[in-house]
């Protein structure tokens, strides 16, 4: 502050007042530019990589970045060393806590010590039941390498899920390739999946997992609110809303083989006689 | 004695040589040694947990929990967080209040000289610069830090995030030592090089908005340095050479703009280096009310 004003004044230069104003403007300009740079950097670097998951109870990312003071108390109280503070170069806001599911997943502690430790509320203490945590959402992302999709019985992701049979189920499907087996497809349900990452961690594939926990925003499509599901409406109303379907003729296409695409009522005809899921085949 | 001083002055003796001659090495480095013990001791407390499983203090300087009961939060971090639009839990608020109260009493920039790990880096740069006799460079105005402080709070408000924490070398250094560095070494090294080659005391004395924030808490400090024995000053200028904020000394030592000998400038860090380095015992650490001369 003083170093400039200490100099003797009145030697033909601009008046001290003018000089002070000019200097202040320069300093303010420099500081403003620097702040602008930092602000812009903060803005553009704040996109979280898809593999970085926030601890349970973390506020929405923008609120989280405003609240978290980067103290690491959550990291310290995590008994499984799941959480770590981002280092410069990790691609995550420096000093903020995150975890990588493929490395160490969240074990879903019942008492949620990470949330209890957070002094700022960046991890919201409103989260009392770890089952309500939404750290991300698991997605069976690769249908080509998942062993269950290949018709094998791996099931590991399903078996390790702490919310087994709710967050993840095995859906039975006909295996058209062998035509005599089932495929049990691991299927995640967003109503229950906490995004703990146990499934991704334990996927047996050697490098990348076929099932991955992604940020919910990436993993989930928006609901088609305008689309009313007939079966739900029917259940709610206790009956079909449009009454008995009237059969309309498909005019002009009567002679064509593709003319009528409706499936006839009655049992479906199997692709080949004596094959398929219900063929009674036993190994 | 004065003859010795006169001849040695002609060949530019090392800063503090007089003090070492009259008080011995330890006497001439008393406050420096205490300060280093304080800085390293605090760091050791934080590191005892991760290194030896001795959990006395958890967290880092941004926010910590001591003995599972005493919360402490950096008020500058909290101010950024408030500016970004959150109201933290009461632990963080209480923690910051305790810290503010402490520094209001002992002097805000006591944080800089007794706690902040970056001080070790910038002191090292200043020492090396002195030893190498490096001169020149481009020093920004000492007001830069206050403007930066203001604009950083504005940036926090505008971006809704703790903008300064993306680059803050101070919290990065402390966090890095405890939780792992990544590329943060680069930023800390940058500060060192800047102080060494470009601007004497450039970072701590002119730019760091965190230091600026703490200096705002320094206006009421009870603990202050007084040039009580200023009549004995022989103008060796050693105190000016070692002081991280040399402009604070003149009013007290030379009665420029004030007549009592107490250094009241909020930017005096109470580091006590002037006390150490003065061979004539001009300075002492006392309270702001002790205006006596001796
Ligand atoms: S719930 Fe438990 S395992 Fe998961 S992040 Fe928190 S402390 Fe760690
Ligand atoms: S405890 Fe809270 S404020 Fe501290 S690093 Fe974890 S989330 Fe951030
Ligand atoms: S992330 Fe995987 S293991 Fe965890 S709840 Fe969701 S489906 Fe289950
Ligand atoms: S001015 Fe900044 S970097 Fe320097 S000691 Fe103070 S807080 Fe630390
Ligand atoms: S006046 Fe003395 S105590 Fe204050 S900052 Fe300078 S050297 Fe340190």
Coordinates of C-alpha atoms and ligand atoms in Angstrom, one line a residue:
Chain A
X1 CA 0.0 0.0 0.0
X2 CA 2.5 2.5 1.2
X3 CA 5.5 1.9 -1.0
X4 CA 4.3 4.3 -3.7
X5 CA 2.9 6.9 -1.5
X6 CA 6.1 7.1 0.5
X7 CA 8.0 8.7 -2.4
X8 CA 8.4 12.4 -2.5
X9 CA 5.8 14.2 -4.5
X10 CA 5.6 17.3 -6.7
X11 CA 8.5 16.7 -9.0
X12 CA 6.7 17.6 -12.2
X13 CA 4.9 14.2 -12.4
X14 CA 1.2 13.7 -12.2
X15 CA -0.4 14.8 -8.9
X16 CA -0.4 12.1 -6.1
X17 CA -4.1 11.8 -6.4
X18 CA -4.0 11.2 -10.1
X19 CA -1.2 8.7 -9.7
X20 CA -3.0 6.9 -6.9
X21 CA -6.1 6.6 -9.1
X22 CA -4.1 5.4 -12.0
X23 CA -2.3 2.9 -9.9
X24 CA -5.5 1.7 -8.2
X25 CA -7.1 1.2 -11.6
X26 CA -4.2 -0.8 -12.8
X27 CA -4.2 -3.0 -9.7
X28 CA -7.9 -3.5 -9.8
X29 CA -7.8 -4.3 -13.5
X30 CA -5.1 -6.9 -12.9
X31 CA -6.9 -8.5 -10.0
X32 CA -10.2 -8.4 -12.0
X33 CA -8.6 -10.2 -14.9
X34 CA -7.0 -12.8 -12.7
X35 CA -10.3 -13.4 -10.9
X36 CA -12.1 -13.7 -14.3
X37 CA -9.5 -16.2 -15.4
X38 CA -10.0 -18.2 -12.2
X39 CA -13.7 -17.9 -12.4
X40 CA -13.8 -19.2 -16.0
X41 CA -11.4 -22.0 -15.2
X42 CA -13.6 -23.0 -12.2
X43 CA -16.7 -22.9 -14.5
X44 CA -15.3 -25.0 -17.3
X45 CA -13.4 -27.4 -15.2
X46 CA -16.4 -28.2 -12.9
X47 CA -17.7 -30.9 -15.2
X48 CA -17.3 -34.2 -13.3
X49 CA -15.9 -37.2 -15.2
X50 CA -18.5 -39.9 -15.5
X51 CA -16.4 -42.4 -13.4
X52 CA -16.1 -40.0 -10.5
X53 CA -18.9 -40.6 -8.0
X54 CA -19.7 -38.3 -5.1
X55 CA -20.1 -39.7 -1.5
X56 CA -23.6 -40.6 -0.3
X57 CA -25.8 -37.6 0.5
X58 CA -23.8 -35.2 -1.7
X59 CA -25.8 -32.2 -2.8
X60 CA -26.5 -31.7 -6.5
X61 CA -23.1 -31.0 -8.1
X62 CA -23.5 -27.2 -8.4
X63 CA -24.6 -26.9 -4.8
X64 CA -21.9 -29.3 -3.7
X65 CA -19.2 -27.2 -5.2
X66 CA -20.5 -24.2 -3.3
X67 CA -20.7 -26.0 0.0
X68 CA -17.7 -28.4 0.2
X69 CA -14.6 -26.7 1.8
X70 CA -12.4 -29.7 0.8
X71 CA -11.5 -30.6 4.3
X72 CA -11.4 -34.4 3.8
X73 CA -13.3 -35.2 7.0
X74 CA -15.6 -37.5 5.1
X75 CA -12.5 -39.2 3.6
X76 CA -11.1 -39.7 7.1
X77 CA -14.3 -41.3 8.5
X78 CA -14.9 -43.7 5.7
X79 CA -13.9 -47.1 7.1
X80 CA -13.3 -48.7 3.7
X81 CA -11.0 -46.0 2.3
X82 CA -13.6 -45.6 -0.5
X83 CA -13.4 -41.8 -0.6
X84 CA -10.4 -39.8 -1.7
X85 CA -9.8 -36.1 -2.2
X86 CA -9.2 -35.1 -5.8
X87 CA -5.7 -34.0 -6.6
X88 CA -4.8 -31.5 -9.2
X89 CA -4.8 -33.4 -12.4
X90 CA -7.5 -35.9 -11.5
X91 CA -10.1 -34.1 -13.5
X92 CA -12.3 -33.6 -10.5
X93 CA -12.5 -30.2 -8.7
X94 CA -9.3 -30.1 -6.7
X95 CA -9.7 -31.2 -3.1
X96 CA -13.3 -32.4 -3.4
X97 CA -14.1 -36.0 -2.3
X98 CA -15.1 -38.7 -4.8
X99 CA -14.7 -42.4 -5.4
X100 CA -14.1 -44.6 -8.3
X101 CA -16.5 -47.6 -8.2
X102 CA -14.2 -50.0 -10.1
X103 CA -11.4 -49.3 -7.6
X104 CA -13.1 -49.2 -4.2
X105 CA -16.9 -49.1 -4.1
X106 CA -19.0 -47.7 -1.3
X107 CA -20.0 -50.3 1.3
X108 CA -23.2 -48.5 2.2
X109 CA -22.5 -48.2 5.9
X110 CA -25.7 -48.2 7.9
X111 CA -24.6 -45.3 10.1
X112 CA -23.2 -43.3 7.0
X113 CA -20.1 -42.0 8.9
X114 CA -19.0 -39.9 5.9
X115 CA -22.2 -37.8 6.0
X116 CA -22.0 -37.5 9.8
X117 CA -18.5 -36.1 9.5
X118 CA -19.2 -33.4 7.0
X119 CA -19.2 -30.0 8.8
X120 CA -20.6 -28.0 6.0
X121 CA -23.7 -29.9 4.7
X122 CA -22.1 -30.6 1.4
X123 CA -23.1 -34.1 2.4
X124 CA -26.7 -33.7 3.5
X125 CA -27.6 -35.1 6.9
X126 CA -31.2 -35.4 5.6
X127 CA -30.0 -38.8 4.3
X128 CA -30.7 -41.1 7.2
X129 CA -31.2 -44.3 5.3
X130 CA -28.3 -45.4 3.1
X131 CA -30.8 -47.2 0.9
X132 CA -32.0 -43.8 -0.2
X133 CA -28.6 -42.7 -1.3
X134 CA -28.3 -41.9 -5.0
X135 CA -24.5 -41.7 -5.7
X136 CA -25.2 -42.8 -9.3
X137 CA -27.1 -45.4 -11.2
X138 CA -25.7 -48.7 -12.4
X139 CA -26.2 -49.5 -16.1
X140 CA -25.4 -52.7 -17.8
X141 CA -23.6 -50.8 -20.4
X142 CA -22.0 -53.5 -22.6
X143 CA -24.3 -56.2 -24.0
X144 CA -21.6 -57.7 -26.1
X145 CA -19.2 -58.6 -23.3
X146 CA -21.4 -59.2 -20.3
X147 CA -21.2 -63.0 -19.7
X148 CA -24.9 -63.3 -18.9
X149 CA -25.7 -61.6 -22.2
X150 CA -23.6 -64.3 -23.8
X151 CA -25.8 -66.8 -22.3
X152 CA -23.5 -67.8 -19.4
X153 CA -24.4 -67.8 -15.7
X154 CA -22.0 -65.3 -14.2
X155 CA -24.5 -63.4 -12.1
X156 CA -21.7 -61.8 -10.0
X157 CA -23.0 -58.3 -10.2
X158 CA -26.4 -59.5 -9.1
X159 CA -25.1 -61.5 -6.2
X160 CA -23.0 -58.8 -4.7
X161 CA -25.6 -56.1 -4.8
X162 CA -26.5 -55.0 -1.2
X163 CA -30.0 -54.3 -2.5
X164 CA -30.3 -57.6 -4.4
X165 CA -33.6 -58.4 -6.1
X166 CA -34.7 -54.9 -5.8
X167 CA -31.9 -52.7 -7.3
X168 CA -30.9 -55.5 -9.6
X169 CA -32.8 -58.5 -10.9
X170 CA -32.1 -61.3 -13.4
X171 CA -34.7 -61.1 -16.2
X172 CA -35.3 -64.3 -18.0
X173 CA -35.1 -64.2 -21.8
X174 CA -35.2 -66.7 -24.5
X175 CA -31.7 -67.3 -26.0
X176 CA -32.3 -67.2 -29.7
X177 CA -28.8 -68.3 -30.5
X178 CA -29.0 -71.8 -28.9
X179 CA -32.7 -71.5 -29.1
X180 CA -32.9 -73.9 -26.1
X181 CA -31.5 -71.9 -23.3
X182 CA -32.4 -68.9 -21.2
X183 CA -30.4 -65.7 -20.8
X184 CA -30.6 -64.2 -17.4
X185 CA -30.1 -60.5 -18.0
X186 CA -28.9 -58.4 -15.0
X187 CA -31.4 -55.5 -15.0
X188 CA -31.0 -52.4 -12.7
X189 CA -34.0 -50.6 -11.3
X190 CA -33.6 -47.0 -10.5
X191 CA -36.1 -47.0 -7.7
X192 CA -33.7 -48.9 -5.6
X193 CA -30.2 -48.7 -7.0
X194 CA -28.0 -46.5 -4.7
X195 CA -25.1 -46.3 -7.0
X196 CA -22.8 -47.9 -4.5
X197 CA -20.7 -49.5 -7.3
X198 CA -20.4 -53.0 -5.8
X199 CA -21.6 -54.5 -9.0
X200 CA -19.1 -52.5 -11.1
X201 CA -16.3 -53.4 -8.8
X202 CA -17.0 -57.1 -8.9
X203 CA -17.8 -57.5 -12.6
X204 CA -15.4 -60.4 -13.6
X205 CA -14.3 -58.9 -16.9
X206 CA -10.6 -58.3 -16.8
X207 CA -10.4 -54.5 -17.5
X208 CA -13.5 -52.4 -17.8
X209 CA -16.7 -53.7 -16.3
X210 CA -19.7 -54.4 -18.4
X211 CA -21.9 -52.9 -15.7
X212 CA -21.0 -49.4 -14.7
X213 CA -22.3 -46.8 -12.2
X214 CA -22.8 -43.5 -14.0
X215 CA -24.1 -40.2 -12.8
X216 CA -27.9 -40.4 -12.7
X217 CA -28.1 -37.7 -15.3
X218 CA -26.1 -39.7 -17.7
X219 CA -27.6 -43.0 -16.9
X220 CA -31.3 -42.1 -17.1
X221 CA -33.5 -40.8 -19.9
X222 CA -36.2 -38.3 -19.0
X223 CA -39.6 -39.8 -18.4
X224 CA -42.0 -39.5 -21.3
X225 CA -44.6 -37.7 -19.1
X226 CA -47.0 -37.1 -22.1
X227 CA -47.1 -40.9 -22.8
X228 CA -49.8 -42.6 -20.8
X229 CA -49.3 -46.3 -20.3
X230 CA -52.4 -48.1 -21.2
X231 CA -51.8 -50.9 -18.7
X232 CA -51.3 -48.5 -15.8
X233 CA -54.4 -46.4 -16.7
X234 CA -56.4 -49.6 -17.0
X235 CA -55.3 -50.8 -13.6
X236 CA -56.0 -47.4 -12.0
X237 CA -59.4 -47.2 -13.6
X238 CA -60.2 -50.8 -13.0
X239 CA -61.1 -51.3 -16.6
X240 CA -60.0 -50.3 -20.0
X241 CA -60.6 -46.6 -20.7
X242 CA -61.4 -47.1 -24.4
X243 CA -63.7 -50.2 -24.0
X244 CA -63.5 -53.2 -26.2
X245 CA -61.2 -52.7 -29.2
X246 CA -63.0 -52.5 -32.5
X247 CA -61.4 -54.5 -35.2
X248 CA -60.8 -52.3 -38.2
X249 CA -60.1 -53.8 -41.6
X250 CA -56.7 -52.9 -43.1
X251 CA -58.0 -51.7 -46.4
X252 CA -56.0 -52.1 -49.6
X253 CA -53.4 -54.5 -48.1
X254 CA -55.6 -57.6 -47.9
X255 CA -53.7 -59.6 -50.4
X256 CA -50.2 -58.7 -49.1
X257 CA -48.4 -61.0 -46.7
X258 CA -47.4 -58.1 -44.5
X259 CA -50.8 -56.6 -44.7
X260 CA -51.9 -57.5 -41.2
X261 CA -49.3 -57.2 -38.5
X262 CA -51.5 -58.0 -35.6
X263 CA -50.6 -61.1 -33.7
X264 CA -53.5 -63.5 -33.5
X265 CA -54.9 -64.1 -30.1
X266 CA -54.1 -67.5 -28.6
X267 CA -50.8 -69.3 -27.7
X268 CA -47.9 -68.0 -29.7
X269 CA -46.4 -70.4 -32.1
X270 CA -42.8 -71.3 -31.3
X271 CA -40.2 -70.5 -33.9
X272 CA -39.4 -74.1 -34.4
X273 CA -41.5 -77.0 -33.2
X274 CA -40.1 -78.5 -30.0
X275 CA -37.6 -75.7 -29.3
X276 CA -37.4 -72.6 -27.1
X277 CA -37.6 -71.9 -23.4
X278 CA -40.6 -74.1 -22.9
X279 CA -39.4 -77.1 -24.9
X280 CA -38.7 -79.1 -21.7
X281 CA -35.1 -79.5 -22.7
X282 CA -32.7 -80.6 -19.8
X283 CA -29.0 -80.7 -19.8
Chain B
X1 CA 31.6 -2.8 19.1
X2 CA 30.6 0.1 17.0
X3 CA 34.0 0.0 15.3
X4 CA 33.4 -3.6 14.4
X5 CA 29.9 -2.7 13.1
X6 CA 31.3 0.1 11.1
X7 CA 33.9 -1.9 9.3
X8 CA 31.7 -4.9 8.8
X9 CA 29.1 -2.6 7.3
X10 CA 31.6 -1.5 4.7
X11 CA 31.8 -5.1 3.4
X12 CA 28.1 -5.7 3.6
X13 CA 27.8 -8.3 6.4
X14 CA 25.1 -10.8 6.4
X15 CA 21.8 -9.7 7.7
X16 CA 21.6 -10.5 11.4
X17 CA 25.4 -10.8 11.9
X18 CA 25.2 -8.1 14.5
X19 CA 22.5 -9.9 16.4
X20 CA 24.4 -13.2 16.3
X21 CA 27.5 -11.4 17.6
X22 CA 25.7 -9.8 20.5
X23 CA 23.1 -12.5 21.4
X24 CA 24.4 -15.7 20.0
X25 CA 22.8 -17.8 17.3
X26 CA 20.0 -19.1 19.4
X27 CA 19.2 -15.6 20.8
X28 CA 19.2 -14.2 17.3
X29 CA 16.8 -16.9 16.0
X30 CA 14.6 -17.5 19.0
X31 CA 11.3 -16.4 17.4
X32 CA 12.2 -18.0 14.1
X33 CA 12.8 -21.3 15.8
X34 CA 9.6 -21.1 17.8
X35 CA 7.7 -20.2 14.6
X36 CA 9.2 -23.1 12.7
X37 CA 8.3 -25.4 15.6
X38 CA 4.8 -24.1 15.5
X39 CA 4.4 -24.5 11.7
X40 CA 5.9 -28.0 11.6
X41 CA 4.3 -29.1 14.9
X42 CA 0.8 -28.2 13.5
X43 CA 1.6 -30.1 10.3
X44 CA 2.8 -33.0 12.4
X45 CA -0.5 -33.1 14.3
X46 CA -2.3 -33.3 11.0
X47 CA 0.0 -36.0 9.7
X48 CA 0.1 -38.1 12.8
X49 CA -3.3 -39.6 11.8
X50 CA -2.6 -40.7 8.3
X51 CA 1.0 -41.7 9.0
X52 CA 0.9 -43.3 12.4
X53 CA -2.8 -43.8 13.1
X54 CA -2.7 -41.2 15.8
X55 CA -5.9 -39.3 15.2
X56 CA -5.6 -36.1 17.2
X57 CA -6.6 -33.8 14.4
X58 CA -8.5 -34.8 11.3
X59 CA -9.0 -32.9 8.1
X60 CA -6.9 -30.0 7.0
X61 CA -6.6 -26.3 7.6
X62 CA -9.8 -25.7 5.6
X63 CA -11.7 -27.5 8.2
X64 CA -10.7 -29.8 10.9
X65 CA -11.8 -31.7 14.0
X66 CA -9.5 -32.0 17.0
X67 CA -9.9 -34.8 19.5
X68 CA -13.4 -35.5 18.0
X69 CA -14.8 -32.4 19.6
X70 CA -13.2 -29.1 18.6
X71 CA -14.3 -28.0 15.1
X72 CA -12.1 -25.4 13.4
X73 CA -12.9 -23.9 10.0
X74 CA -11.0 -21.4 7.9
X75 CA -13.1 -18.3 7.8
X76 CA -11.8 -17.4 4.4
X77 CA -13.1 -20.7 3.0
X78 CA -16.4 -20.1 4.9
X79 CA -16.6 -16.6 3.4
X80 CA -16.2 -18.0 -0.1
X81 CA -18.8 -20.6 0.6
X82 CA -21.3 -18.0 1.9
X83 CA -20.6 -15.9 -1.2
X84 CA -21.2 -18.9 -3.3
X85 CA -24.7 -19.1 -1.8
X86 CA -24.7 -21.8 0.9
X87 CA -25.3 -21.7 4.6
X88 CA -23.2 -24.5 6.1
X89 CA -24.0 -26.5 9.2
X90 CA -23.3 -25.1 12.6
X91 CA -20.1 -27.1 13.0
X92 CA -18.5 -25.1 10.2
X93 CA -20.0 -21.8 11.5
X94 CA -18.8 -22.4 15.1
X95 CA -15.4 -23.6 13.8
X96 CA -15.0 -20.4 11.8
X97 CA -16.1 -18.2 14.8
X98 CA -13.5 -19.8 17.1
X99 CA -10.8 -19.1 14.5
X100 CA -11.9 -15.5 13.9
X101 CA -12.0 -14.9 17.7
X102 CA -8.5 -16.3 18.1
X103 CA -7.0 -14.1 15.4
X104 CA -8.9 -11.0 16.4
X105 CA -6.9 -11.3 19.7
X106 CA -3.5 -12.4 18.5
X107 CA -3.5 -10.7 15.2
X108 CA -4.9 -12.0 11.9
X109 CA -1.6 -12.5 10.1
X110 CA -0.3 -14.6 12.9
X111 CA -1.9 -17.2 10.8
X112 CA 0.7 -16.4 8.1
X113 CA 3.8 -16.5 10.2
X114 CA 2.9 -19.2 12.7
X115 CA 0.5 -21.6 10.9
X116 CA 0.4 -21.3 7.1
X117 CA 2.7 -23.9 5.5
X118 CA 3.2 -21.7 2.5
X119 CA 5.2 -19.4 4.8
X120 CA 8.0 -22.0 4.8
X121 CA 8.1 -21.8 1.0
X122 CA 8.0 -18.0 0.7
X123 CA 10.5 -17.5 3.6
X124 CA 12.8 -19.9 1.8
X125 CA 12.5 -18.0 -1.4
X126 CA 13.1 -14.7 0.4
X127 CA 16.1 -16.1 2.2
X128 CA 17.6 -17.5 -1.0
X129 CA 17.0 -14.3 -2.8
X130 CA 18.9 -12.4 -0.1
X131 CA 21.7 -14.9 -0.1
X132 CA 22.1 -14.8 -3.9
X133 CA 21.8 -11.0 -3.8
X134 CA 19.1 -11.1 -6.5
X135 CA 17.7 -7.6 -7.2
X136 CA 15.1 -6.1 -9.4
X137 CA 12.0 -7.8 -10.8
X138 CA 8.5 -6.5 -10.9
X139 CA 6.6 -6.1 -7.7
X140 CA 2.8 -5.6 -7.9
X141 CA 1.2 -3.1 -5.6
X142 CA 0.5 -4.3 -2.1
X143 CA -3.1 -3.5 -2.6
X144 CA -3.5 -6.2 -5.2
X145 CA -4.3 -8.7 -2.5
X146 CA -7.3 -6.8 -1.3
X147 CA -8.7 -6.3 -4.8
X148 CA -8.1 -10.0 -5.5
X149 CA -9.9 -10.9 -2.2
X150 CA -12.9 -8.8 -3.3
X151 CA -13.0 -10.1 -6.8
X152 CA -12.6 -13.7 -5.6
X153 CA -15.6 -13.4 -3.4
X154 CA -17.4 -11.9 -6.4
X155 CA -16.2 -14.8 -8.5
X156 CA -17.5 -17.3 -5.9
X157 CA -20.9 -15.5 -6.1
X158 CA -20.9 -15.4 -9.9
X159 CA -19.9 -19.0 -10.4
X160 CA -21.6 -20.5 -7.4
X161 CA -18.5 -22.4 -6.4
X162 CA -15.4 -21.8 -4.3
X163 CA -13.6 -20.3 -7.3
X164 CA -10.3 -19.4 -5.5
X165 CA -10.0 -23.0 -4.2
X166 CA -9.4 -24.2 -7.8
X167 CA -6.0 -22.5 -7.7
X168 CA -5.4 -21.5 -4.0
X169 CA -1.8 -22.6 -3.5
X170 CA -2.1 -22.3 0.3
X171 CA -4.9 -24.8 0.8
X172 CA -3.5 -27.0 -2.0
X173 CA -0.1 -27.2 -0.2
X174 CA -1.6 -28.1 3.1
X175 CA -4.1 -30.5 1.7
X176 CA -1.4 -31.9 -0.6
X177 CA 1.0 -32.7 2.3
X178 CA -1.8 -34.6 4.1
X179 CA -3.9 -36.1 1.3
X180 CA -1.6 -36.3 -1.7
X181 CA -0.4 -33.7 -4.1
X182 CA -1.1 -34.6 -7.7
X183 CA 0.1 -31.7 -9.8
X184 CA -0.2 -29.2 -7.0
X185 CA 3.5 -29.2 -6.6
X186 CA 3.6 -27.2 -9.8
X187 CA 1.6 -24.4 -8.3
X188 CA 3.6 -24.3 -5.1
X189 CA 6.8 -24.3 -7.1
X190 CA 5.4 -21.5 -9.1
X191 CA 5.0 -19.4 -6.0
X192 CA 8.5 -20.1 -4.9
X193 CA 10.0 -19.2 -8.3
X194 CA 7.9 -16.1 -8.5
X195 CA 9.1 -14.9 -5.0
X196 CA 12.7 -15.8 -5.9
X197 CA 13.1 -14.4 -9.3
X198 CA 10.3 -11.9 -10.0
X199 CA 9.1 -10.2 -6.8
X200 CA 10.6 -9.9 -3.3
X201 CA 7.9 -11.2 -0.9
X202 CA 5.7 -11.0 -4.0
X203 CA 3.2 -13.7 -3.0
X204 CA 2.6 -13.2 0.7
X205 CA 3.2 -9.5 0.7
X206 CA 1.2 -8.5 -2.4
X207 CA -1.0 -11.1 -3.9
X208 CA -2.3 -13.8 -1.5
X209 CA -6.0 -13.0 -0.9
X210 CA -6.0 -15.4 2.0
X211 CA -3.3 -13.3 3.8
X212 CA -5.3 -10.2 2.9
X213 CA -8.4 -11.8 4.5
X214 CA -6.4 -12.5 7.7
X215 CA -5.0 -9.0 7.7
X216 CA -8.5 -7.7 7.9
X217 CA -8.8 -9.5 11.2
X218 CA -5.5 -7.9 12.4
X219 CA -6.8 -4.4 13.2
X220 CA -7.6 -5.1 16.8
X221 CA -4.8 -7.5 17.8
X222 CA -3.8 -7.4 21.4
X223 CA -0.4 -8.9 20.8
X224 CA 1.8 -6.5 19.0
X225 CA 5.5 -5.7 18.4
X226 CA 6.9 -2.5 19.8
X227 CA 10.1 -0.7 18.8
X228 CA 10.3 0.2 22.4
X229 CA 14.0 0.7 22.5
X230 CA 14.1 2.7 19.2
X231 CA 16.5 5.2 20.6
X232 CA 19.2 2.5 20.3
X233 CA 18.6 1.9 16.6
X234 CA 21.8 2.4 14.6
X235 CA 20.1 2.2 11.2
X236 CA 21.6 -1.1 10.2
X237 CA 18.3 -1.8 8.3
X238 CA 18.5 -5.5 9.2
X239 CA 14.9 -5.5 10.4
X240 CA 13.7 -4.0 7.1
X241 CA 15.6 -6.8 5.3
X242 CA 14.0 -9.7 7.1
X243 CA 10.5 -8.3 7.7
X244 CA 8.0 -9.9 5.3
X245 CA 6.0 -6.6 5.4
X246 CA 8.8 -4.0 5.8
X247 CA 6.5 -1.0 5.3
X248 CA 4.9 -1.7 8.8
X249 CA 8.1 -0.9 10.7
X250 CA 8.8 2.7 9.7
X251 CA 5.9 4.4 11.5
X252 CA 6.9 2.8 14.8
X253 CA 10.7 2.9 14.5
X254 CA 11.0 6.3 12.9
X255 CA 7.9 7.9 14.4
X256 CA 6.5 8.5 10.9
X257 CA 2.9 9.5 11.3
X258 CA 2.6 8.3 14.9
X259 CA 4.6 9.0 18.0
X260 CA 4.3 5.8 20.0
X261 CA 6.6 2.8 19.1
X262 CA 4.0 0.1 18.7
X263 CA 3.6 -1.5 15.3
X264 CA -0.2 -1.3 14.8
X265 CA -0.3 -2.0 11.1
X266 CA -2.7 -4.9 10.4
X267 CA -0.1 -6.5 8.1
X268 CA 2.5 -7.1 10.8
X269 CA 2.5 -10.8 11.1
X270 CA 3.9 -10.9 14.7
X271 CA 6.6 -13.2 13.4
X272 CA 9.2 -11.6 15.7
X273 CA 12.0 -11.7 13.1
X274 CA 12.7 -8.1 13.8
X275 CA 13.1 -8.9 17.5
X276 CA 15.5 -11.6 16.6
X277 CA 17.6 -9.8 14.0
X278 CA 18.1 -6.6 15.8
X279 CA 21.5 -6.6 17.5
X280 CA 20.5 -3.7 19.7
X281 CA 17.3 -5.1 21.2
X282 CA 15.1 -2.4 19.8
X283 CA 12.0 -4.6 19.4
X284 CA 10.0 -6.6 21.8
X285 CA 6.7 -8.5 21.7
X286 CA 4.1 -6.9 23.9
X287 CA 0.5 -5.7 23.8
X288 CA -1.0 -2.9 21.8
X289 CA -1.6 -0.8 24.9
X290 CA 2.1 -0.8 26.0
X291 CA 3.2 2.4 24.4
X292 CA 6.2 2.9 26.7
X293 CA 9.7 3.4 25.5
X294 CA 12.6 2.0 27.3
Ligands
LIG1 S1 -21.3 -45.0 3.2 FE1 -19.5 -46.0 4.3 S2 -18.3 -46.9 2.6 FE2 -19.8 -45.6 1.6 S3 -18.6 -43.7 1.4 FE3 -19.7 -43.5 3.3 S4 -18.3 -44.1 4.9 FE4 -17.5 -44.9 2.9
LIG2 S1 -16.5 -33.5 4.8 FE1 -17.9 -32.3 3.6 S2 -16.8 -30.3 3.3 FE2 -15.3 -31.8 3.9 S3 -14.5 -32.7 2.0 FE3 -16.1 -34.0 2.7 S4 -17.9 -33.2 1.6 FE4 -16.4 -31.6 1.5
LIG3 S1 -24.8 -49.9 -7.8 FE1 -25.0 -52.1 -8.4 S2 -24.6 -53.1 -6.4 FE2 -25.0 -51.0 -5.9 S3 -27.2 -50.9 -5.5 FE3 -26.9 -50.4 -7.7 S4 -27.1 -52.3 -8.7 FE4 -26.8 -52.8 -6.6
LIG4 S1 0.0 -14.4 2.8 FE1 -1.1 -16.3 2.2 S2 0.5 -17.8 1.6 FE2 1.5 -16.1 2.7 S3 1.6 -16.9 4.8 FE3 -0.3 -15.7 4.6 S4 -1.9 -17.1 4.0 FE4 0.1 -18.1 3.8
LIG5 S1 7.4 -5.9 12.0 FE1 8.6 -7.6 12.9 S2 7.0 -9.0 13.7 FE2 6.0 -7.6 12.3 S3 6.1 -8.7 10.4 FE3 7.9 -7.4 10.4 S4 9.5 -8.7 11.2 FE4 7.6 -9.7 11.7

